[in-house]
Each structure stands twice: as C-alpha cells, then as structure tokens.
C-alpha cells in the first residue's frame, strides 16, 4: 500500500518504458537476466551482455544498410520498366 501511495509502480513503469524503447538497453537487460538465471558468473554475464547489446546494434545497422541498398536497386529496376 505504501509503494502504491508513493508512486513506485508508476516510476518502475516509466523506467521500463524507456528501456523498451532502446534496442541496446533491451538487449543488454534481457541477455543479463537470462545469463544470471542460467547460472553464469555475474562479471562474465555483465561483460557478455554489453558485447551482445553492441553486437545487436551493429547487426541492425548492417541490416539497415542492406535495406537502403535494396530500395535503391528496386527503384532503379522499376524506373527502367
């Protein structure tokens, strides 16, 4: 009752909404939780979660570059028809 009165659930929901908007943050926290539940050491889990967060970010960047290339090729092919 005290947590509800102080607005703790709303504060937690706001933080979770911010984390869910950021792909790196979401990947970091999900990876960290899964590794800790799986029984990995804390330091190793944190380091691996950081690596996975940045790897997922750069993988998304590569996919975006390929999408841009595909769109340019698609437009060029459609203009020729």
PDB file of N, CA, C and O in Angstrom:
ATOM      1  N   UNK A   1       0.834  -1.190   0.000  1.00  0.00           N
ATOM      2  CA  UNK A   1       0.000   0.000   0.000  1.00  0.00           C
ATOM      3  C   UNK A   1       0.882   1.258   0.000  1.00  0.00           C
ATOM      4  O   UNK A   1       0.581   2.222  -0.692  1.00  0.00           O
ATOM      5  N   UNK A   2       1.967   1.204   0.756  1.00  0.00           N
ATOM      6  CA  UNK A   2       2.865   2.349   0.828  1.00  0.00           C
ATOM      7  C   UNK A   2       3.544   2.595  -0.524  1.00  0.00           C
ATOM      8  O   UNK A   2       3.675   3.745  -0.960  1.00  0.00           O
ATOM      9  N   UNK A   3       3.954   1.510  -1.198  1.00  0.00           N
ATOM     10  CA  UNK A   3       4.592   1.655  -2.512  1.00  0.00           C
ATOM     11  C   UNK A   3       3.623   2.279  -3.507  1.00  0.00           C
ATOM     12  O   UNK A   3       4.006   3.125  -4.316  1.00  0.00           O
ATOM     13  N   UNK A   4       2.376   1.887  -3.451  1.00  0.00           N
ATOM     14  CA  UNK A   4       1.358   2.454  -4.347  1.00  0.00           C
ATOM     15  C   UNK A   4       1.147   3.933  -4.029  1.00  0.00           C
ATOM     16  O   UNK A   4       1.025   4.762  -4.925  1.00  0.00           O
ATOM     17  N   UNK A   5       1.120   4.255  -2.764  1.00  0.00           N
ATOM     18  CA  UNK A   5       0.903   5.639  -2.352  1.00  0.00           C
ATOM     19  C   UNK A   5       2.066   6.533  -2.789  1.00  0.00           C
ATOM     20  O   UNK A   5       1.860   7.675  -3.191  1.00  0.00           O
ATOM     21  N   UNK A   6       3.291   6.020  -2.739  1.00  0.00           N
ATOM     22  CA  UNK A   6       4.460   6.805  -3.111  1.00  0.00           C
ATOM     23  C   UNK A   6       4.695   6.841  -4.628  1.00  0.00           C
ATOM     24  O   UNK A   6       5.553   7.569  -5.101  1.00  0.00           O
ATOM     25  N   UNK A   7       3.943   6.038  -5.369  1.00  0.00           N
ATOM     26  CA  UNK A   7       4.060   6.057  -6.824  1.00  0.00           C
ATOM     27  C   UNK A   7       5.169   5.181  -7.367  1.00  0.00           C
ATOM     28  O   UNK A   7       5.645   5.407  -8.476  1.00  0.00           O
ATOM     29  N   UNK A   8       5.588   4.169  -6.619  1.00  0.00           N
ATOM     30  CA  UNK A   8       6.656   3.286  -7.061  1.00  0.00           C
ATOM     31  C   UNK A   8       6.290   2.514  -8.330  1.00  0.00           C
ATOM     32  O   UNK A   8       7.116   2.444  -9.249  1.00  0.00           O
ATOM     33  N   UNK A   9       5.092   1.953  -8.434  1.00  0.00           N
ATOM     34  CA  UNK A   9       4.761   1.244  -9.677  1.00  0.00           C
ATOM     35  C   UNK A   9       4.809   2.140 -10.916  1.00  0.00           C
ATOM     36  O   UNK A   9       5.243   1.716 -11.982  1.00  0.00           O
ATOM     37  N   UNK A  10       4.408   3.389 -10.783  1.00  0.00           N
ATOM     38  CA  UNK A  10       4.458   4.308 -11.921  1.00  0.00           C
ATOM     39  C   UNK A  10       5.899   4.624 -12.299  1.00  0.00           C
ATOM     40  O   UNK A  10       6.234   4.707 -13.480  1.00  0.00           O
ATOM     41  N   UNK A  11       6.767   4.791 -11.311  1.00  0.00           N
ATOM     42  CA  UNK A  11       8.174   5.073 -11.583  1.00  0.00           C
ATOM     43  C   UNK A  11       8.842   3.884 -12.275  1.00  0.00           C
ATOM     44  O   UNK A  11       9.602   4.058 -13.227  1.00  0.00           O
ATOM     45  N   UNK A  12       8.528   2.685 -11.814  1.00  0.00           N
ATOM     46  CA  UNK A  12       9.080   1.482 -12.439  1.00  0.00           C
ATOM     47  C   UNK A  12       8.571   1.354 -13.870  1.00  0.00           C
ATOM     48  O   UNK A  12       9.330   1.028 -14.788  1.00  0.00           O
ATOM     49  N   UNK A  13       7.307   1.618 -14.089  1.00  0.00           N
ATOM     50  CA  UNK A  13       6.737   1.537 -15.442  1.00  0.00           C
ATOM     51  C   UNK A  13       7.384   2.554 -16.375  1.00  0.00           C
ATOM     52  O   UNK A  13       7.625   2.252 -17.553  1.00  0.00           O
ATOM     53  N   UNK A  14       7.686   3.741 -15.890  1.00  0.00           N
ATOM     54  CA  UNK A  14       8.338   4.757 -16.723  1.00  0.00           C
ATOM     55  C   UNK A  14       9.748   4.322 -17.105  1.00  0.00           C
ATOM     56  O   UNK A  14      10.165   4.491 -18.251  1.00  0.00           O
ATOM     57  N   UNK A  15      10.491   3.745 -16.159  1.00  0.00           N
ATOM     58  CA  UNK A  15      11.846   3.283 -16.449  1.00  0.00           C
ATOM     59  C   UNK A  15      11.796   2.126 -17.448  1.00  0.00           C
ATOM     60  O   UNK A  15      12.577   2.076 -18.401  1.00  0.00           O
ATOM     61  N   UNK A  16      10.883   1.203 -17.253  1.00  0.00           N
ATOM     62  CA  UNK A  16      10.765   0.071 -18.176  1.00  0.00           C
ATOM     63  C   UNK A  16      10.359   0.528 -19.567  1.00  0.00           C
ATOM     64  O   UNK A  16      10.805  -0.046 -20.563  1.00  0.00           O
ATOM     65  N   UNK A  17       9.537   1.548 -19.671  1.00  0.00           N
ATOM     66  CA  UNK A  17       9.148   2.079 -20.981  1.00  0.00           C
ATOM     67  C   UNK A  17      10.356   2.685 -21.692  1.00  0.00           C
ATOM     68  O   UNK A  17      10.512   2.528 -22.908  1.00  0.00           O
ATOM     69  N   UNK A  18      11.223   3.377 -20.948  1.00  0.00           N
ATOM     70  CA  UNK A  18      12.432   3.945 -21.546  1.00  0.00           C
ATOM     71  C   UNK A  18      13.378   2.847 -22.009  1.00  0.00           C
ATOM     72  O   UNK A  18      13.983   2.947 -23.072  1.00  0.00           O
ATOM     73  N   UNK A  19      13.513   1.791 -21.214  1.00  0.00           N
ATOM     74  CA  UNK A  19      14.392   0.673 -21.581  1.00  0.00           C
ATOM     75  C   UNK A  19      13.844  -0.037 -22.814  1.00  0.00           C
ATOM     76  O   UNK A  19      14.599  -0.419 -23.709  1.00  0.00           O
ATOM     77  N   UNK A  20      12.542  -0.194 -22.905  1.00  0.00           N
ATOM     78  CA  UNK A  20      11.936  -0.902 -24.033  1.00  0.00           C
ATOM     79  C   UNK A  20      12.086  -0.125 -25.338  1.00  0.00           C
ATOM     80  O   UNK A  20      12.073  -0.729 -26.412  1.00  0.00           O
ATOM     81  N   UNK A  21      12.246   1.183 -25.285  1.00  0.00           N
ATOM     82  CA  UNK A  21      12.401   1.984 -26.499  1.00  0.00           C
ATOM     83  C   UNK A  21      13.799   1.881 -27.078  1.00  0.00           C
ATOM     84  O   UNK A  21      13.998   2.140 -28.258  1.00  0.00           O
ATOM     85  N   UNK A  22      14.781   1.525 -26.288  1.00  0.00           N
ATOM     86  CA  UNK A  22      16.177   1.476 -26.724  1.00  0.00           C
ATOM     87  C   UNK A  22      16.570   0.021 -27.015  1.00  0.00           C
ATOM     88  O   UNK A  22      16.583  -0.806 -26.102  1.00  0.00           O
ATOM     89  N   UNK A  23      16.905  -0.306 -28.269  1.00  0.00           N
ATOM     90  CA  UNK A  23      17.255  -1.695 -28.589  1.00  0.00           C
ATOM     91  C   UNK A  23      18.496  -2.190 -27.844  1.00  0.00           C
ATOM     92  O   UNK A  23      18.541  -3.350 -27.429  1.00  0.00           O
ATOM     93  N   UNK A  24      19.494  -1.320 -27.662  1.00  0.00           N
ATOM     94  CA  UNK A  24      20.704  -1.738 -26.943  1.00  0.00           C
ATOM     95  C   UNK A  24      20.379  -2.042 -25.483  1.00  0.00           C
ATOM     96  O   UNK A  24      20.849  -3.038 -24.932  1.00  0.00           O
ATOM     97  N   UNK A  25      19.593  -1.179 -24.867  1.00  0.00           N
ATOM     98  CA  UNK A  25      19.239  -1.380 -23.454  1.00  0.00           C
ATOM     99  C   UNK A  25      18.418  -2.651 -23.265  1.00  0.00           C
ATOM    100  O   UNK A  25      18.668  -3.426 -22.339  1.00  0.00           O
ATOM    101  N   UNK A  26      17.459  -2.847 -24.151  1.00  0.00           N
ATOM    102  CA  UNK A  26      16.600  -4.025 -24.055  1.00  0.00           C
ATOM    103  C   UNK A  26      17.416  -5.301 -24.226  1.00  0.00           C
ATOM    104  O   UNK A  26      17.269  -6.254 -23.453  1.00  0.00           O
ATOM    105  N   UNK A  27      18.318  -5.316 -25.203  1.00  0.00           N
ATOM    106  CA  UNK A  27      19.163  -6.480 -25.419  1.00  0.00           C
ATOM    107  C   UNK A  27      20.075  -6.717 -24.222  1.00  0.00           C
ATOM    108  O   UNK A  27      20.244  -7.860 -23.781  1.00  0.00           O
ATOM    109  N   UNK A  28      20.634  -5.657 -23.678  1.00  0.00           N
ATOM    110  CA  UNK A  28      21.509  -5.794 -22.518  1.00  0.00           C
ATOM    111  C   UNK A  28      20.777  -6.435 -21.344  1.00  0.00           C
ATOM    112  O   UNK A  28      21.254  -7.412 -20.763  1.00  0.00           O
ATOM    113  N   UNK A  29      19.621  -5.889 -20.988  1.00  0.00           N
ATOM    114  CA  UNK A  29      18.923  -6.376 -19.806  1.00  0.00           C
ATOM    115  C   UNK A  29      18.382  -7.784 -19.997  1.00  0.00           C
ATOM    116  O   UNK A  29      18.439  -8.608 -19.072  1.00  0.00           O
ATOM    117  N   UNK A  30      17.868  -8.090 -21.181  1.00  0.00           N
ATOM    118  CA  UNK A  30      17.359  -9.446 -21.415  1.00  0.00           C
ATOM    119  C   UNK A  30      18.500 -10.455 -21.366  1.00  0.00           C
ATOM    120  O   UNK A  30      18.380 -11.515 -20.738  1.00  0.00           O
ATOM    121  N   UNK A  31      19.620 -10.128 -22.022  1.00  0.00           N
ATOM    122  CA  UNK A  31      20.774 -11.028 -22.007  1.00  0.00           C
ATOM    123  C   UNK A  31      21.298 -11.213 -20.590  1.00  0.00           C
ATOM    124  O   UNK A  31      21.604 -12.335 -20.175  1.00  0.00           O
ATOM    125  N   UNK A  32      21.391 -10.126 -19.843  1.00  0.00           N
ATOM    126  CA  UNK A  32      21.890 -10.210 -18.472  1.00  0.00           C
ATOM    127  C   UNK A  32      20.991 -11.087 -17.603  1.00  0.00           C
ATOM    128  O   UNK A  32      21.479 -11.956 -16.866  1.00  0.00           O
ATOM    129  N   UNK A  33      19.703 -10.891 -17.702  1.00  0.00           N
ATOM    130  CA  UNK A  33      18.773 -11.687 -16.890  1.00  0.00           C
ATOM    131  C   UNK A  33      18.855 -13.167 -17.249  1.00  0.00           C
ATOM    132  O   UNK A  33      18.916 -14.032 -16.367  1.00  0.00           O
ATOM    133  N   UNK A  34      18.889 -13.471 -18.554  1.00  0.00           N
ATOM    134  CA  UNK A  34      18.954 -14.872 -18.981  1.00  0.00           C
ATOM    135  C   UNK A  34      20.250 -15.527 -18.515  1.00  0.00           C
ATOM    136  O   UNK A  34      20.242 -16.665 -18.031  1.00  0.00           O
ATOM    137  N   UNK A  35      21.373 -14.810 -18.641  1.00  0.00           N
ATOM    138  CA  UNK A  35      22.646 -15.384 -18.213  1.00  0.00           C
ATOM    139  C   UNK A  35      22.702 -15.586 -16.703  1.00  0.00           C
ATOM    140  O   UNK A  35      23.247 -16.594 -16.226  1.00  0.00           O
ATOM    141  N   UNK A  36      22.158 -14.661 -15.948  1.00  0.00           N
ATOM    142  CA  UNK A  36      22.154 -14.831 -14.491  1.00  0.00           C
ATOM    143  C   UNK A  36      21.241 -15.974 -14.066  1.00  0.00           C
ATOM    144  O   UNK A  36      21.579 -16.733 -13.152  1.00  0.00           O
ATOM    145  N   UNK A  37      20.112 -16.106 -14.725  1.00  0.00           N
ATOM    146  CA  UNK A  37      19.206 -17.223 -14.407  1.00  0.00           C
ATOM    147  C   UNK A  37      19.847 -18.558 -14.794  1.00  0.00           C
ATOM    148  O   UNK A  37      19.662 -19.568 -14.104  1.00  0.00           O
ATOM    149  N   UNK A  38      20.630 -18.546 -15.892  1.00  0.00           N
ATOM    150  CA  UNK A  38      21.300 -19.767 -16.344  1.00  0.00           C
ATOM    151  C   UNK A  38      22.465 -20.155 -15.449  1.00  0.00           C
ATOM    152  O   UNK A  38      23.003 -21.253 -15.569  1.00  0.00           O
ATOM    153  N   UNK A  39      22.891 -19.264 -14.555  1.00  0.00           N
ATOM    154  CA  UNK A  39      23.924 -19.608 -13.590  1.00  0.00           C
ATOM    155  C   UNK A  39      25.317 -19.113 -13.938  1.00  0.00           C
ATOM    156  O   UNK A  39      26.291 -19.585 -13.359  1.00  0.00           O
ATOM    157  N   UNK A  40      25.437 -18.171 -14.860  1.00  0.00           N
ATOM    158  CA  UNK A  40      26.751 -17.604 -15.196  1.00  0.00           C
ATOM    159  C   UNK A  40      27.233 -16.709 -14.062  1.00  0.00           C
ATOM    160  O   UNK A  40      26.437 -16.186 -13.292  1.00  0.00           O
ATOM    161  N   UNK A  41      28.555 -16.536 -14.000  1.00  0.00           N
ATOM    162  CA  UNK A  41      29.118 -15.618 -13.010  1.00  0.00           C
ATOM    163  C   UNK A  41      28.673 -14.198 -13.341  1.00  0.00           C
ATOM    164  O   UNK A  41      28.473 -13.848 -14.497  1.00  0.00           O
ATOM    165  N   UNK A  42      28.524 -13.374 -12.334  1.00  0.00           N
ATOM    166  CA  UNK A  42      27.987 -12.031 -12.513  1.00  0.00           C
ATOM    167  C   UNK A  42      28.860 -11.181 -13.431  1.00  0.00           C
ATOM    168  O   UNK A  42      28.355 -10.552 -14.355  1.00  0.00           O
ATOM    169  N   UNK A  43      30.160 -11.174 -13.207  1.00  0.00           N
ATOM    170  CA  UNK A  43      31.062 -10.356 -14.033  1.00  0.00           C
ATOM    171  C   UNK A  43      31.023 -10.809 -15.493  1.00  0.00           C
ATOM    172  O   UNK A  43      30.931  -9.994 -16.408  1.00  0.00           O
ATOM    173  N   UNK A  44      31.089 -12.121 -15.709  1.00  0.00           N
ATOM    174  CA  UNK A  44      31.046 -12.665 -17.067  1.00  0.00           C
ATOM    175  C   UNK A  44      29.710 -12.346 -17.728  1.00  0.00           C
ATOM    176  O   UNK A  44      29.662 -11.992 -18.915  1.00  0.00           O
ATOM    177  N   UNK A  45      28.621 -12.446 -16.982  1.00  0.00           N
ATOM    178  CA  UNK A  45      27.295 -12.154 -17.535  1.00  0.00           C
ATOM    179  C   UNK A  45      27.186 -10.686 -17.947  1.00  0.00           C
ATOM    180  O   UNK A  45      26.642 -10.374 -19.010  1.00  0.00           O
ATOM    181  N   UNK A  46      27.706  -9.783 -17.129  1.00  0.00           N
ATOM    182  CA  UNK A  46      27.641  -8.349 -17.459  1.00  0.00           C
ATOM    183  C   UNK A  46      28.472  -8.050 -18.701  1.00  0.00           C
ATOM    184  O   UNK A  46      28.016  -7.340 -19.603  1.00  0.00           O
ATOM    185  N   UNK A  47      29.681  -8.584 -18.762  1.00  0.00           N
ATOM    186  CA  UNK A  47      30.537  -8.333 -19.926  1.00  0.00           C
ATOM    187  C   UNK A  47      29.920  -8.889 -21.205  1.00  0.00           C
ATOM    188  O   UNK A  47      29.930  -8.240 -22.249  1.00  0.00           O
ATOM    189  N   UNK A  48      29.383 -10.085 -21.133  1.00  0.00           N
ATOM    190  CA  UNK A  48      28.763 -10.688 -22.311  1.00  0.00           C
ATOM    191  C   UNK A  48      27.501  -9.941 -22.719  1.00  0.00           C
ATOM    192  O   UNK A  48      27.223  -9.779 -23.915  1.00  0.00           O
ATOM    193  N   UNK A  49      26.754  -9.447 -21.759  1.00  0.00           N
ATOM    194  CA  UNK A  49      25.548  -8.674 -22.069  1.00  0.00           C
ATOM    195  C   UNK A  49      25.911  -7.370 -22.775  1.00  0.00           C
ATOM    196  O   UNK A  49      25.211  -6.954 -23.714  1.00  0.00           O
ATOM    197  N   UNK A  50      27.002  -6.724 -22.362  1.00  0.00           N
ATOM    198  CA  UNK A  50      27.445  -5.494 -23.033  1.00  0.00           C
ATOM    199  C   UNK A  50      27.852  -5.801 -24.466  1.00  0.00           C
ATOM    200  O   UNK A  50      27.473  -5.088 -25.404  1.00  0.00           O
ATOM    201  N   UNK A  51      28.612  -6.878 -24.657  1.00  0.00           N
ATOM    202  CA  UNK A  51      29.036  -7.257 -26.007  1.00  0.00           C
ATOM    203  C   UNK A  51      27.822  -7.560 -26.882  1.00  0.00           C
ATOM    204  O   UNK A  51      27.750  -7.134 -28.047  1.00  0.00           O
ATOM    205  N   UNK A  52      26.863  -8.284 -26.353  1.00  0.00           N
ATOM    206  CA  UNK A  52      25.667  -8.635 -27.134  1.00  0.00           C
ATOM    207  C   UNK A  52      24.838  -7.399 -27.470  1.00  0.00           C
ATOM    208  O   UNK A  52      24.264  -7.309 -28.558  1.00  0.00           O
ATOM    209  N   UNK A  53      24.765  -6.435 -26.556  1.00  0.00           N
ATOM    210  CA  UNK A  53      23.997  -5.220 -26.823  1.00  0.00           C
ATOM    211  C   UNK A  53      24.589  -4.454 -28.003  1.00  0.00           C
ATOM    212  O   UNK A  53      23.866  -4.024 -28.908  1.00  0.00           O
ATOM    213  N   UNK A  54      25.904  -4.284 -28.014  1.00  0.00           N
ATOM    214  CA  UNK A  54      26.531  -3.567 -29.127  1.00  0.00           C
ATOM    215  C   UNK A  54      26.539  -4.398 -30.400  1.00  0.00           C
ATOM    216  O   UNK A  54      26.409  -3.859 -31.500  1.00  0.00           O
ATOM    217  N   UNK A  55      26.672  -5.727 -30.294  1.00  0.00           N
ATOM    218  CA  UNK A  55      26.611  -6.581 -31.483  1.00  0.00           C
ATOM    219  C   UNK A  55      25.231  -6.496 -32.136  1.00  0.00           C
ATOM    220  O   UNK A  55      25.123  -6.422 -33.360  1.00  0.00           O
ATOM    221  N   UNK A  56      24.183  -6.486 -31.327  1.00  0.00           N
ATOM    222  CA  UNK A  56      22.836  -6.381 -31.894  1.00  0.00           C
ATOM    223  C   UNK A  56      22.613  -5.019 -32.539  1.00  0.00           C
ATOM    224  O   UNK A  56      21.948  -4.905 -33.567  1.00  0.00           O
ATOM    225  N   UNK A  57      23.210  -3.974 -31.970  1.00  0.00           N
ATOM    226  CA  UNK A  57      23.096  -2.641 -32.541  1.00  0.00           C
ATOM    227  C   UNK A  57      23.763  -2.583 -33.915  1.00  0.00           C
ATOM    228  O   UNK A  57      23.187  -2.092 -34.883  1.00  0.00           O
ATOM    229  N   UNK A  58      24.996  -3.109 -34.009  1.00  0.00           N
ATOM    230  CA  UNK A  58      25.701  -3.066 -35.287  1.00  0.00           C
ATOM    231  C   UNK A  58      25.090  -4.020 -36.306  1.00  0.00           C
ATOM    232  O   UNK A  58      25.106  -3.751 -37.501  1.00  0.00           O
ATOM    233  N   UNK A  59      24.520  -5.133 -35.856  1.00  0.00           N
ATOM    234  CA  UNK A  59      23.822  -6.029 -36.768  1.00  0.00           C
ATOM    235  C   UNK A  59      22.601  -5.325 -37.349  1.00  0.00           C
ATOM    236  O   UNK A  59      22.323  -5.434 -38.544  1.00  0.00           O
ATOM    237  N   UNK A  60      21.874  -4.581 -36.532  1.00  0.00           N
ATOM    238  CA  UNK A  60      20.741  -3.798 -37.018  1.00  0.00           C
ATOM    239  C   UNK A  60      21.171  -2.724 -37.997  1.00  0.00           C
ATOM    240  O   UNK A  60      20.480  -2.430 -38.975  1.00  0.00           O
ATOM    241  N   UNK A  61      22.329  -2.127 -37.753  1.00  0.00           N
ATOM    242  CA  UNK A  61      22.865  -1.118 -38.664  1.00  0.00           C
ATOM    243  C   UNK A  61      23.202  -1.741 -40.020  1.00  0.00           C
ATOM    244  O   UNK A  61      22.906  -1.154 -41.072  1.00  0.00           O
ATOM    245  N   UNK A  62      23.779  -2.924 -40.019  1.00  0.00           N
ATOM    246  CA  UNK A  62      24.081  -3.625 -41.273  1.00  0.00           C
ATOM    247  C   UNK A  62      22.805  -3.950 -42.029  1.00  0.00           C
ATOM    248  O   UNK A  62      22.730  -3.775 -43.256  1.00  0.00           O
ATOM    249  N   UNK A  63      21.781  -4.403 -41.318  1.00  0.00           N
ATOM    250  CA  UNK A  63      20.504  -4.689 -41.968  1.00  0.00           C
ATOM    251  C   UNK A  63      19.906  -3.418 -42.565  1.00  0.00           C
ATOM    252  O   UNK A  63      19.361  -3.430 -43.678  1.00  0.00           O
ATOM    253  N   UNK A  64      20.020  -2.289 -41.874  1.00  0.00           N
ATOM    254  CA  UNK A  64      19.524  -1.021 -42.400  1.00  0.00           C
ATOM    255  C   UNK A  64      20.266  -0.621 -43.682  1.00  0.00           C
ATOM    256  O   UNK A  64      19.652  -0.138 -44.636  1.00  0.00           O
ATOM    257  N   UNK A  65      21.577  -0.827 -43.724  1.00  0.00           N
ATOM    258  CA  UNK A  65      22.354  -0.513 -44.920  1.00  0.00           C
ATOM    259  C   UNK A  65      21.913  -1.392 -46.089  1.00  0.00           C
ATOM    260  O   UNK A  65      21.727  -0.906 -47.215  1.00  0.00           O
ATOM    261  N   UNK A  66      21.714  -2.680 -45.835  1.00  0.00           N
ATOM    262  CA  UNK A  66      21.236  -3.570 -46.899  1.00  0.00           C
ATOM    263  C   UNK A  66      19.839  -3.184 -47.367  1.00  0.00           C
ATOM    264  O   UNK A  66      19.525  -3.284 -48.552  1.00  0.00           O
ATOM    265  N   UNK A  67      18.991  -2.741 -46.462  1.00  0.00           N
ATOM    266  CA  UNK A  67      17.653  -2.305 -46.834  1.00  0.00           C
ATOM    267  C   UNK A  67      17.720  -1.072 -47.741  1.00  0.00           C
ATOM    268  O   UNK A  67      16.997  -0.986 -48.735  1.00  0.00           O
ATOM    269  N   UNK A  68      18.585  -0.136 -47.415  1.00  0.00           N
ATOM    270  CA  UNK A  68      18.750   1.057 -48.250  1.00  0.00           C
ATOM    271  C   UNK A  68      19.260   0.684 -49.637  1.00  0.00           C
ATOM    272  O   UNK A  68      18.776   1.209 -50.650  1.00  0.00           O
ATOM    273  N   UNK A  69      20.211  -0.217 -49.703  1.00  0.00           N
ATOM    274  CA  UNK A  69      20.741  -0.681 -50.982  1.00  0.00           C
ATOM    275  C   UNK A  69      19.652  -1.371 -51.794  1.00  0.00           C
ATOM    276  O   UNK A  69      19.508  -1.123 -52.995  1.00  0.00           O
ATOM    277  N   UNK A  70      18.871  -2.215 -51.155  1.00  0.00           N
ATOM    278  CA  UNK A  70      17.777  -2.910 -51.830  1.00  0.00           C
ATOM    279  C   UNK A  70      16.750  -1.911 -52.374  1.00  0.00           C
ATOM    280  O   UNK A  70      16.278  -2.056 -53.508  1.00  0.00           O
ATOM    281  N   UNK A  71      16.415  -0.904 -51.574  1.00  0.00           N
ATOM    282  CA  UNK A  71      15.439   0.101 -52.032  1.00  0.00           C
ATOM    283  C   UNK A  71      15.954   0.866 -53.242  1.00  0.00           C
ATOM    284  O   UNK A  71      15.187   1.132 -54.181  1.00  0.00           O
ATOM    285  N   UNK A  72      17.233   1.217 -53.256  1.00  0.00           N
ATOM    286  CA  UNK A  72      17.797   1.927 -54.413  1.00  0.00           C
ATOM    287  C   UNK A  72      17.772   1.048 -55.657  1.00  0.00           C
ATOM    288  O   UNK A  72      17.421   1.505 -56.742  1.00  0.00           O
ATOM    289  N   UNK A  73      18.132  -0.221 -55.508  1.00  0.00           N
ATOM    290  CA  UNK A  73      18.105  -1.136 -56.651  1.00  0.00           C
ATOM    291  C   UNK A  73      16.677  -1.333 -57.133  1.00  0.00           C
ATOM    292  O   UNK A  73      16.409  -1.352 -58.347  1.00  0.00           O
ATOM    293  N   UNK A  74      15.724  -1.474 -56.216  1.00  0.00           N
ATOM    294  CA  UNK A  74      14.321  -1.660 -56.574  1.00  0.00           C
ATOM    295  C   UNK A  74      13.787  -0.463 -57.354  1.00  0.00           C
ATOM    296  O   UNK A  74      13.088  -0.619 -58.356  1.00  0.00           O
ATOM    297  N   UNK A  75      14.113   0.737 -56.903  1.00  0.00           N
ATOM    298  CA  UNK A  75      13.670   1.942 -57.608  1.00  0.00           C
ATOM    299  C   UNK A  75      14.293   2.024 -59.001  1.00  0.00           C
ATOM    300  O   UNK A  75      13.635   2.408 -59.963  1.00  0.00           O
ATOM    301  N   UNK A  76      15.551   1.648 -59.110  1.00  0.00           N
ATOM    302  CA  UNK A  76      16.232   1.680 -60.412  1.00  0.00           C
ATOM    303  C   UNK A  76      15.601   0.674 -61.372  1.00  0.00           C
ATOM    304  O   UNK A  76      15.395   0.990 -62.552  1.00  0.00           O
ATOM    305  N   UNK A  77      15.284  -0.510 -60.894  1.00  0.00           N
ATOM    306  CA  UNK A  77      14.664  -1.521 -61.738  1.00  0.00           C
ATOM    307  C   UNK A  77      13.271  -1.075 -62.168  1.00  0.00           C
ATOM    308  O   UNK A  77      12.881  -1.257 -63.326  1.00  0.00           O
ATOM    309  N   UNK A  78      12.503  -0.471 -61.274  1.00  0.00           N
ATOM    310  CA  UNK A  78      11.140  -0.027 -61.601  1.00  0.00           C
ATOM    311  C   UNK A  78      11.143   1.150 -62.564  1.00  0.00           C
ATOM    312  O   UNK A  78      10.214   1.320 -63.346  1.00  0.00           O
ATOM    313  N   UNK A  79      12.167   2.005 -62.508  1.00  0.00           N
ATOM    314  CA  UNK A  79      12.251   3.136 -63.437  1.00  0.00           C
ATOM    315  C   UNK A  79      12.543   2.651 -64.858  1.00  0.00           C
ATOM    316  O   UNK A  79      12.105   3.250 -65.821  1.00  0.00           O
ATOM    317  N   UNK A  80      13.289   1.563 -64.982  1.00  0.00           N
ATOM    318  CA  UNK A  80      13.626   1.045 -66.290  1.00  0.00           C
ATOM    319  C   UNK A  80      12.425   0.426 -66.981  1.00  0.00           C
ATOM    320  O   UNK A  80      12.383   0.357 -68.201  1.00  0.00           O
ATOM    321  N   UNK A  81      11.459  -0.055 -66.250  1.00  0.00           N
ATOM    322  CA  UNK A  81      10.283  -0.686 -66.847  1.00  0.00           C
ATOM    323  C   UNK A  81       9.401   0.368 -67.346  1.00  0.00           C
ATOM    324  O   UNK A  81       8.799   0.798 -68.023  1.00  0.00           O
TER     325      UNK A  81
END
